[in-house]
Amino acid sequence: MHDLKVSTTCIWVILNFETWQHKAYDDGYGYLTIGVGNRKSKPKPNTTITSSMVWWLFVEDLKDVQEVVDSSVSVVLKQHEYDALVSFAFNVGSSAFKKSTLLKLINQNKKTEAAKQFDRWVFVKGKKSQGLIRRRSMERTLF
């Protein structure tokens, strides 16, 4: 539906908030993760990868997230809106993004109301996360 692709702004936002790791780590939700938030490669404990592999996994994950945003959003987006949604979906995951009130409001073309939804996604295990508060604020501003 969209001819948009992520801009350098989107990539900067994601890399500014996501952990860049060469070694597998717990993402805070109990999932082993590696690179820039990658779980799909199913890293084992103590797995280590090169910087080139981190970049490759990141680019592949970014392509997947763009496909989800492209197939889920039914209204025309501006570049900054698209970038904010890709960053958001990259962080919360594709299934959460697809079920979100944020997406429902965007598809109803209620973008002002949708922007307010970013602030609801700031919890880790029931507690507000300062990192997520900062990220959502940036995504909302970008949107």
JSON list of N, CA and C in Angstrom, two decimals, residues 23-86:
[
{"chain": "A", "resi": 23, "resn": "LYS", "atom": "N", "xyz": [26.64, -10.33, 22.01]},
{"chain": "A", "resi": 23, "resn": "LYS", "atom": "CA", "xyz": [26.45, -11.56, 22.79]},
{"chain": "A", "resi": 23, "resn": "LYS", "atom": "C", "xyz": [24.97, -11.66, 23.21]},
{"chain": "A", "resi": 24, "resn": "ALA", "atom": "N", "xyz": [24.45, -12.87, 23.22]},
{"chain": "A", "resi": 24, "resn": "ALA", "atom": "CA", "xyz": [23.05, -13.09, 23.60]},
{"chain": "A", "resi": 24, "resn": "ALA", "atom": "C", "xyz": [22.79, -12.55, 25.01]},
{"chain": "A", "resi": 25, "resn": "TYR", "atom": "N", "xyz": [21.61, -11.94, 25.19]},
{"chain": "A", "resi": 25, "resn": "TYR", "atom": "CA", "xyz": [21.24, -11.34, 26.47]},
{"chain": "A", "resi": 25, "resn": "TYR", "atom": "C", "xyz": [19.74, -11.52, 26.72]},
{"chain": "A", "resi": 26, "resn": "ASP", "atom": "N", "xyz": [19.33, -11.39, 27.97]},
{"chain": "A", "resi": 26, "resn": "ASP", "atom": "CA", "xyz": [17.91, -11.43, 28.34]},
{"chain": "A", "resi": 26, "resn": "ASP", "atom": "C", "xyz": [17.33, -10.05, 28.06]},
{"chain": "A", "resi": 27, "resn": "ASP", "atom": "N", "xyz": [16.24, -10.00, 27.30]},
{"chain": "A", "resi": 27, "resn": "ASP", "atom": "CA", "xyz": [15.68, -8.71, 26.89]},
{"chain": "A", "resi": 27, "resn": "ASP", "atom": "C", "xyz": [14.83, -8.03, 27.97]},
{"chain": "A", "resi": 28, "resn": "GLY", "atom": "N", "xyz": [14.77, -8.58, 29.17]},
{"chain": "A", "resi": 28, "resn": "GLY", "atom": "CA", "xyz": [13.96, -8.00, 30.23]},
{"chain": "A", "resi": 28, "resn": "GLY", "atom": "C", "xyz": [12.59, -8.66, 30.34]},
{"chain": "A", "resi": 29, "resn": "TYR", "atom": "N", "xyz": [12.24, -9.45, 29.33]},
{"chain": "A", "resi": 29, "resn": "TYR", "atom": "CA", "xyz": [10.98, -10.20, 29.34]},
{"chain": "A", "resi": 29, "resn": "TYR", "atom": "C", "xyz": [11.24, -11.70, 29.44]},
{"chain": "A", "resi": 30, "resn": "GLY", "atom": "N", "xyz": [12.51, -12.06, 29.62]},
{"chain": "A", "resi": 30, "resn": "GLY", "atom": "CA", "xyz": [12.86, -13.46, 29.74]},
{"chain": "A", "resi": 30, "resn": "GLY", "atom": "C", "xyz": [13.19, -14.14, 28.42]},
{"chain": "A", "resi": 31, "resn": "TYR", "atom": "N", "xyz": [13.34, -13.35, 27.34]},
{"chain": "A", "resi": 31, "resn": "TYR", "atom": "CA", "xyz": [13.68, -13.91, 26.04]},
{"chain": "A", "resi": 31, "resn": "TYR", "atom": "C", "xyz": [15.16, -13.67, 25.74]},
{"chain": "A", "resi": 32, "resn": "LEU", "atom": "N", "xyz": [15.83, -14.71, 25.24]},
{"chain": "A", "resi": 32, "resn": "LEU", "atom": "CA", "xyz": [17.20, -14.51, 24.80]},
{"chain": "A", "resi": 32, "resn": "LEU", "atom": "C", "xyz": [17.17, -13.75, 23.48]},
{"chain": "A", "resi": 33, "resn": "THR", "atom": "N", "xyz": [17.98, -12.71, 23.43]},
{"chain": "A", "resi": 33, "resn": "THR", "atom": "CA", "xyz": [17.99, -11.76, 22.33]},
{"chain": "A", "resi": 33, "resn": "THR", "atom": "C", "xyz": [19.44, -11.50, 21.94]},
{"chain": "A", "resi": 34, "resn": "ILE", "atom": "N", "xyz": [19.65, -11.09, 20.70]},
{"chain": "A", "resi": 34, "resn": "ILE", "atom": "CA", "xyz": [21.02, -10.79, 20.25]},
{"chain": "A", "resi": 34, "resn": "ILE", "atom": "C", "xyz": [20.94, -9.68, 19.21]},
{"chain": "A", "resi": 35, "resn": "GLY", "atom": "N", "xyz": [22.06, -9.03, 18.97]},
{"chain": "A", "resi": 35, "resn": "GLY", "atom": "CA", "xyz": [22.09, -7.97, 17.96]},
{"chain": "A", "resi": 35, "resn": "GLY", "atom": "C", "xyz": [21.31, -6.76, 18.42]},
{"chain": "A", "resi": 36, "resn": "VAL", "atom": "N", "xyz": [20.37, -6.31, 17.59]},
{"chain": "A", "resi": 36, "resn": "VAL", "atom": "CA", "xyz": [19.51, -5.17, 17.90]},
{"chain": "A", "resi": 36, "resn": "VAL", "atom": "C", "xyz": [18.10, -5.72, 18.14]},
{"chain": "A", "resi": 37, "resn": "GLY", "atom": "N", "xyz": [17.90, -6.33, 19.30]},
{"chain": "A", "resi": 37, "resn": "GLY", "atom": "CA", "xyz": [16.58, -6.84, 19.65]},
{"chain": "A", "resi": 37, "resn": "GLY", "atom": "C", "xyz": [16.12, -8.06, 18.87]},
{"chain": "A", "resi": 38, "resn": "ASN", "atom": "N", "xyz": [17.03, -8.84, 18.30]},
{"chain": "A", "resi": 38, "resn": "ASN", "atom": "CA", "xyz": [16.63, -9.99, 17.50]},
{"chain": "A", "resi": 38, "resn": "ASN", "atom": "C", "xyz": [16.40, -11.22, 18.37]},
{"chain": "A", "resi": 39, "resn": "ARG", "atom": "N", "xyz": [15.19, -11.79, 18.26]},
{"chain": "A", "resi": 39, "resn": "ARG", "atom": "CA", "xyz": [14.86, -13.05, 18.92]},
{"chain": "A", "resi": 39, "resn": "ARG", "atom": "C", "xyz": [14.63, -14.16, 17.92]},
{"chain": "A", "resi": 40, "resn": "LYS", "atom": "N", "xyz": [14.30, -13.78, 16.67]},
{"chain": "A", "resi": 40, "resn": "LYS", "atom": "CA", "xyz": [13.95, -14.77, 15.65]},
{"chain": "A", "resi": 40, "resn": "LYS", "atom": "C", "xyz": [15.06, -15.76, 15.37]},
{"chain": "A", "resi": 41, "resn": "SER", "atom": "N", "xyz": [16.31, -15.33, 15.52]},
{"chain": "A", "resi": 41, "resn": "SER", "atom": "CA", "xyz": [17.42, -16.24, 15.25]},
{"chain": "A", "resi": 41, "resn": "SER", "atom": "C", "xyz": [17.59, -17.26, 16.37]},
{"chain": "A", "resi": 42, "resn": "LYS", "atom": "N", "xyz": [16.77, -17.11, 17.44]},
{"chain": "A", "resi": 42, "resn": "LYS", "atom": "CA", "xyz": [16.78, -18.04, 18.58]},
{"chain": "A", "resi": 42, "resn": "LYS", "atom": "C", "xyz": [18.19, -18.29, 19.11]},
{"chain": "A", "resi": 43, "resn": "PRO", "atom": "N", "xyz": [18.87, -17.20, 19.56]},
{"chain": "A", "resi": 43, "resn": "PRO", "atom": "CA", "xyz": [20.23, -17.38, 20.06]},
{"chain": "A", "resi": 43, "resn": "PRO", "atom": "C", "xyz": [20.27, -18.25, 21.31]},
{"chain": "A", "resi": 44, "resn": "LYS", "atom": "N", "xyz": [21.31, -19.00, 21.45]},
{"chain": "A", "resi": 44, "resn": "LYS", "atom": "CA", "xyz": [21.54, -19.82, 22.65]},
{"chain": "A", "resi": 44, "resn": "LYS", "atom": "C", "xyz": [22.36, -18.98, 23.63]},
{"chain": "A", "resi": 45, "resn": "PRO", "atom": "N", "xyz": [22.32, -19.32, 24.92]},
{"chain": "A", "resi": 45, "resn": "PRO", "atom": "CA", "xyz": [23.15, -18.59, 25.88]},
{"chain": "A", "resi": 45, "resn": "PRO", "atom": "C", "xyz": [24.61, -18.59, 25.44]},
{"chain": "A", "resi": 46, "resn": "ASN", "atom": "N", "xyz": [25.27, -17.49, 25.65]},
{"chain": "A", "resi": 46, "resn": "ASN", "atom": "CA", "xyz": [26.69, -17.29, 25.32]},
{"chain": "A", "resi": 46, "resn": "ASN", "atom": "C", "xyz": [26.99, -17.23, 23.82]},
{"chain": "A", "resi": 47, "resn": "THR", "atom": "N", "xyz": [25.96, -17.18, 22.97]},
{"chain": "A", "resi": 47, "resn": "THR", "atom": "CA", "xyz": [26.19, -16.99, 21.54]},
{"chain": "A", "resi": 47, "resn": "THR", "atom": "C", "xyz": [26.80, -15.61, 21.33]},
{"chain": "A", "resi": 48, "resn": "THR", "atom": "N", "xyz": [27.80, -15.54, 20.46]},
{"chain": "A", "resi": 48, "resn": "THR", "atom": "CA", "xyz": [28.42, -14.27, 20.10]},
{"chain": "A", "resi": 48, "resn": "THR", "atom": "C", "xyz": [28.42, -14.14, 18.59]},
{"chain": "A", "resi": 49, "resn": "ILE", "atom": "N", "xyz": [28.12, -12.93, 18.09]},
{"chain": "A", "resi": 49, "resn": "ILE", "atom": "CA", "xyz": [28.11, -12.68, 16.65]},
{"chain": "A", "resi": 49, "resn": "ILE", "atom": "C", "xyz": [28.96, -11.45, 16.32]},
{"chain": "A", "resi": 50, "resn": "THR", "atom": "N", "xyz": [29.31, -11.32, 15.06]},
{"chain": "A", "resi": 50, "resn": "THR", "atom": "CA", "xyz": [30.12, -10.19, 14.60]},
{"chain": "A", "resi": 50, "resn": "THR", "atom": "C", "xyz": [29.24, -8.95, 14.38]},
{"chain": "A", "resi": 51, "resn": "SER", "atom": "N", "xyz": [29.88, -7.80, 14.24]},
{"chain": "A", "resi": 51, "resn": "SER", "atom": "CA", "xyz": [29.14, -6.57, 13.91]},
{"chain": "A", "resi": 51, "resn": "SER", "atom": "C", "xyz": [28.41, -6.70, 12.58]},
{"chain": "A", "resi": 52, "resn": "SER", "atom": "N", "xyz": [29.02, -7.36, 11.62]},
{"chain": "A", "resi": 52, "resn": "SER", "atom": "CA", "xyz": [28.36, -7.56, 10.32]},
{"chain": "A", "resi": 52, "resn": "SER", "atom": "C", "xyz": [27.07, -8.36, 10.49]},
{"chain": "A", "resi": 53, "resn": "MET", "atom": "N", "xyz": [27.11, -9.36, 11.35]},
{"chain": "A", "resi": 53, "resn": "MET", "atom": "CA", "xyz": [25.92, -10.18, 11.59]},
{"chain": "A", "resi": 53, "resn": "MET", "atom": "C", "xyz": [24.85, -9.37, 12.34]},
{"chain": "A", "resi": 54, "resn": "VAL", "atom": "N", "xyz": [25.28, -8.53, 13.28]},
{"chain": "A", "resi": 54, "resn": "VAL", "atom": "CA", "xyz": [24.32, -7.65, 13.98]},
{"chain": "A", "resi": 54, "resn": "VAL", "atom": "C", "xyz": [23.59, -6.80, 12.94]},
{"chain": "A", "resi": 55, "resn": "TRP", "atom": "N", "xyz": [24.34, -6.18, 12.04]},
{"chain": "A", "resi": 55, "resn": "TRP", "atom": "CA", "xyz": [23.74, -5.34, 11.00]},
{"chain": "A", "resi": 55, "resn": "TRP", "atom": "C", "xyz": [22.80, -6.14, 10.10]},
{"chain": "A", "resi": 56, "resn": "TRP", "atom": "N", "xyz": [23.24, -7.32, 9.69]},
{"chain": "A", "resi": 56, "resn": "TRP", "atom": "CA", "xyz": [22.43, -8.14, 8.81]},
{"chain": "A", "resi": 56, "resn": "TRP", "atom": "C", "xyz": [21.10, -8.51, 9.47]},
{"chain": "A", "resi": 57, "resn": "LEU", "atom": "N", "xyz": [21.15, -8.97, 10.73]},
{"chain": "A", "resi": 57, "resn": "LEU", "atom": "CA", "xyz": [19.91, -9.30, 11.46]},
{"chain": "A", "resi": 57, "resn": "LEU", "atom": "C", "xyz": [19.02, -8.08, 11.60]},
{"chain": "A", "resi": 58, "resn": "PHE", "atom": "N", "xyz": [19.62, -6.92, 11.90]},
{"chain": "A", "resi": 58, "resn": "PHE", "atom": "CA", "xyz": [18.85, -5.68, 12.06]},
{"chain": "A", "resi": 58, "resn": "PHE", "atom": "C", "xyz": [18.13, -5.32, 10.76]},
{"chain": "A", "resi": 59, "resn": "VAL", "atom": "N", "xyz": [18.83, -5.37, 9.65]},
{"chain": "A", "resi": 59, "resn": "VAL", "atom": "CA", "xyz": [18.23, -5.04, 8.35]},
{"chain": "A", "resi": 59, "resn": "VAL", "atom": "C", "xyz": [17.09, -6.00, 8.02]},
{"chain": "A", "resi": 60, "resn": "GLU", "atom": "N", "xyz": [17.30, -7.29, 8.27]},
{"chain": "A", "resi": 60, "resn": "GLU", "atom": "CA", "xyz": [16.25, -8.28, 8.01]},
{"chain": "A", "resi": 60, "resn": "GLU", "atom": "C", "xyz": [15.03, -8.04, 8.91]},
{"chain": "A", "resi": 61, "resn": "ASP", "atom": "N", "xyz": [15.26, -7.76, 10.18]},
{"chain": "A", "resi": 61, "resn": "ASP", "atom": "CA", "xyz": [14.16, -7.47, 11.10]},
{"chain": "A", "resi": 61, "resn": "ASP", "atom": "C", "xyz": [13.42, -6.21, 10.68]},
{"chain": "A", "resi": 62, "resn": "LEU", "atom": "N", "xyz": [14.16, -5.21, 10.26]},
{"chain": "A", "resi": 62, "resn": "LEU", "atom": "CA", "xyz": [13.56, -3.96, 9.81]},
{"chain": "A", "resi": 62, "resn": "LEU", "atom": "C", "xyz": [12.68, -4.18, 8.59]},
{"chain": "A", "resi": 63, "resn": "LYS", "atom": "N", "xyz": [13.13, -5.02, 7.65]},
{"chain": "A", "resi": 63, "resn": "LYS", "atom": "CA", "xyz": [12.31, -5.35, 6.48]},
{"chain": "A", "resi": 63, "resn": "LYS", "atom": "C", "xyz": [11.00, -6.00, 6.91]},
{"chain": "A", "resi": 64, "resn": "ASP", "atom": "N", "xyz": [11.09, -6.95, 7.85]},
{"chain": "A", "resi": 64, "resn": "ASP", "atom": "CA", "xyz": [9.89, -7.64, 8.34]},
{"chain": "A", "resi": 64, "resn": "ASP", "atom": "C", "xyz": [8.91, -6.66, 8.97]},
{"chain": "A", "resi": 65, "resn": "VAL", "atom": "N", "xyz": [9.42, -5.75, 9.79]},
{"chain": "A", "resi": 65, "resn": "VAL", "atom": "CA", "xyz": [8.55, -4.78, 10.47]},
{"chain": "A", "resi": 65, "resn": "VAL", "atom": "C", "xyz": [7.91, -3.84, 9.44]},
{"chain": "A", "resi": 66, "resn": "GLN", "atom": "N", "xyz": [8.68, -3.42, 8.45]},
{"chain": "A", "resi": 66, "resn": "GLN", "atom": "CA", "xyz": [8.10, -2.57, 7.40]},
{"chain": "A", "resi": 66, "resn": "GLN", "atom": "C", "xyz": [6.96, -3.28, 6.69]},
{"chain": "A", "resi": 67, "resn": "GLU", "atom": "N", "xyz": [7.12, -4.56, 6.41]},
{"chain": "A", "resi": 67, "resn": "GLU", "atom": "CA", "xyz": [6.05, -5.33, 5.76]},
{"chain": "A", "resi": 67, "resn": "GLU", "atom": "C", "xyz": [4.80, -5.36, 6.62]},
{"chain": "A", "resi": 68, "resn": "VAL", "atom": "N", "xyz": [4.97, -5.51, 7.93]},
{"chain": "A", "resi": 68, "resn": "VAL", "atom": "CA", "xyz": [3.83, -5.52, 8.84]},
{"chain": "A", "resi": 68, "resn": "VAL", "atom": "C", "xyz": [3.12, -4.16, 8.83]},
{"chain": "A", "resi": 69, "resn": "VAL", "atom": "N", "xyz": [3.89, -3.10, 8.92]},
{"chain": "A", "resi": 69, "resn": "VAL", "atom": "CA", "xyz": [3.30, -1.75, 8.90]},
{"chain": "A", "resi": 69, "resn": "VAL", "atom": "C", "xyz": [2.61, -1.52, 7.55]},
{"chain": "A", "resi": 70, "resn": "ASP", "atom": "N", "xyz": [3.28, -1.88, 6.47]},
{"chain": "A", "resi": 70, "resn": "ASP", "atom": "CA", "xyz": [2.71, -1.69, 5.13]},
{"chain": "A", "resi": 70, "resn": "ASP", "atom": "C", "xyz": [1.38, -2.44, 4.97]},
{"chain": "A", "resi": 71, "resn": "SER", "atom": "N", "xyz": [1.33, -3.66, 5.47]},
{"chain": "A", "resi": 71, "resn": "SER", "atom": "CA", "xyz": [0.12, -4.47, 5.28]},
{"chain": "A", "resi": 71, "resn": "SER", "atom": "C", "xyz": [-0.97, -4.15, 6.30]},
{"chain": "A", "resi": 72, "resn": "SER", "atom": "N", "xyz": [-0.64, -3.49, 7.39]},
{"chain": "A", "resi": 72, "resn": "SER", "atom": "CA", "xyz": [-1.62, -3.22, 8.45]},
{"chain": "A", "resi": 72, "resn": "SER", "atom": "C", "xyz": [-2.25, -1.83, 8.36]},
{"chain": "A", "resi": 73, "resn": "VAL", "atom": "N", "xyz": [-1.52, -0.89, 7.81]},
{"chain": "A", "resi": 73, "resn": "VAL", "atom": "CA", "xyz": [-2.02, 0.50, 7.75]},
{"chain": "A", "resi": 73, "resn": "VAL", "atom": "C", "xyz": [-2.75, 0.70, 6.43]},
{"chain": "A", "resi": 74, "resn": "SER", "atom": "N", "xyz": [-3.98, 1.18, 6.53]},
{"chain": "A", "resi": 74, "resn": "SER", "atom": "CA", "xyz": [-4.81, 1.32, 5.33]},
{"chain": "A", "resi": 74, "resn": "SER", "atom": "C", "xyz": [-5.02, 2.78, 4.91]},
{"chain": "A", "resi": 75, "resn": "VAL", "atom": "N", "xyz": [-4.37, 3.71, 5.59]},
{"chain": "A", "resi": 75, "resn": "VAL", "atom": "CA", "xyz": [-4.48, 5.12, 5.22]},
{"chain": "A", "resi": 75, "resn": "VAL", "atom": "C", "xyz": [-3.12, 5.62, 4.74]},
{"chain": "A", "resi": 76, "resn": "VAL", "atom": "N", "xyz": [-3.12, 6.73, 4.05]},
{"chain": "A", "resi": 76, "resn": "VAL", "atom": "CA", "xyz": [-1.87, 7.31, 3.56]},
{"chain": "A", "resi": 76, "resn": "VAL", "atom": "C", "xyz": [-1.11, 7.92, 4.73]},
{"chain": "A", "resi": 77, "resn": "LEU", "atom": "N", "xyz": [0.18, 7.61, 4.78]},
{"chain": "A", "resi": 77, "resn": "LEU", "atom": "CA", "xyz": [1.04, 8.13, 5.84]},
{"chain": "A", "resi": 77, "resn": "LEU", "atom": "C", "xyz": [2.07, 9.09, 5.26]},
{"chain": "A", "resi": 78, "resn": "LYS", "atom": "N", "xyz": [2.48, 10.03, 6.09]},
{"chain": "A", "resi": 78, "resn": "LYS", "atom": "CA", "xyz": [3.63, 10.87, 5.76]},
{"chain": "A", "resi": 78, "resn": "LYS", "atom": "C", "xyz": [4.87, 10.14, 6.25]},
{"chain": "A", "resi": 79, "resn": "GLN", "atom": "N", "xyz": [6.04, 10.54, 5.75]},
{"chain": "A", "resi": 79, "resn": "GLN", "atom": "CA", "xyz": [7.29, 9.85, 6.11]},
{"chain": "A", "resi": 79, "resn": "GLN", "atom": "C", "xyz": [7.49, 9.80, 7.62]},
{"chain": "A", "resi": 80, "resn": "HIS", "atom": "N", "xyz": [7.28, 10.91, 8.31]},
{"chain": "A", "resi": 80, "resn": "HIS", "atom": "CA", "xyz": [7.52, 10.94, 9.75]},
{"chain": "A", "resi": 80, "resn": "HIS", "atom": "C", "xyz": [6.55, 10.03, 10.51]},
{"chain": "A", "resi": 81, "resn": "GLU", "atom": "N", "xyz": [5.33, 9.90, 10.03]},
{"chain": "A", "resi": 81, "resn": "GLU", "atom": "CA", "xyz": [4.36, 9.00, 10.67]},
{"chain": "A", "resi": 81, "resn": "GLU", "atom": "C", "xyz": [4.79, 7.55, 10.47]},
{"chain": "A", "resi": 82, "resn": "TYR", "atom": "N", "xyz": [5.20, 7.25, 9.27]},
{"chain": "A", "resi": 82, "resn": "TYR", "atom": "CA", "xyz": [5.67, 5.90, 8.94]},
{"chain": "A", "resi": 82, "resn": "TYR", "atom": "C", "xyz": [6.87, 5.51, 9.80]},
{"chain": "A", "resi": 83, "resn": "ASP", "atom": "N", "xyz": [7.83, 6.41, 9.89]},
{"chain": "A", "resi": 83, "resn": "ASP", "atom": "CA", "xyz": [9.02, 6.15, 10.70]},
{"chain": "A", "resi": 83, "resn": "ASP", "atom": "C", "xyz": [8.66, 5.88, 12.16]},
{"chain": "A", "resi": 84, "resn": "ALA", "atom": "N", "xyz": [7.77, 6.68, 12.70]},
{"chain": "A", "resi": 84, "resn": "ALA", "atom": "CA", "xyz": [7.35, 6.49, 14.10]},
{"chain": "A", "resi": 84, "resn": "ALA", "atom": "C", "xyz": [6.69, 5.13, 14.29]},
{"chain": "A", "resi": 85, "resn": "LEU", "atom": "N", "xyz": [5.84, 4.73, 13.34]},
{"chain": "A", "resi": 85, "resn": "LEU", "atom": "CA", "xyz": [5.15, 3.45, 13.46]},
{"chain": "A", "resi": 85, "resn": "LEU", "atom": "C", "xyz": [6.10, 2.27, 13.31]},
{"chain": "A", "resi": 86, "resn": "VAL", "atom": "N", "xyz": [7.07, 2.38, 12.43]},
{"chain": "A", "resi": 86, "resn": "VAL", "atom": "CA", "xyz": [8.04, 1.29, 12.27]},
{"chain": "A", "resi": 86, "resn": "VAL", "atom": "C", "xyz": [8.87, 1.15, 13.54]}
]
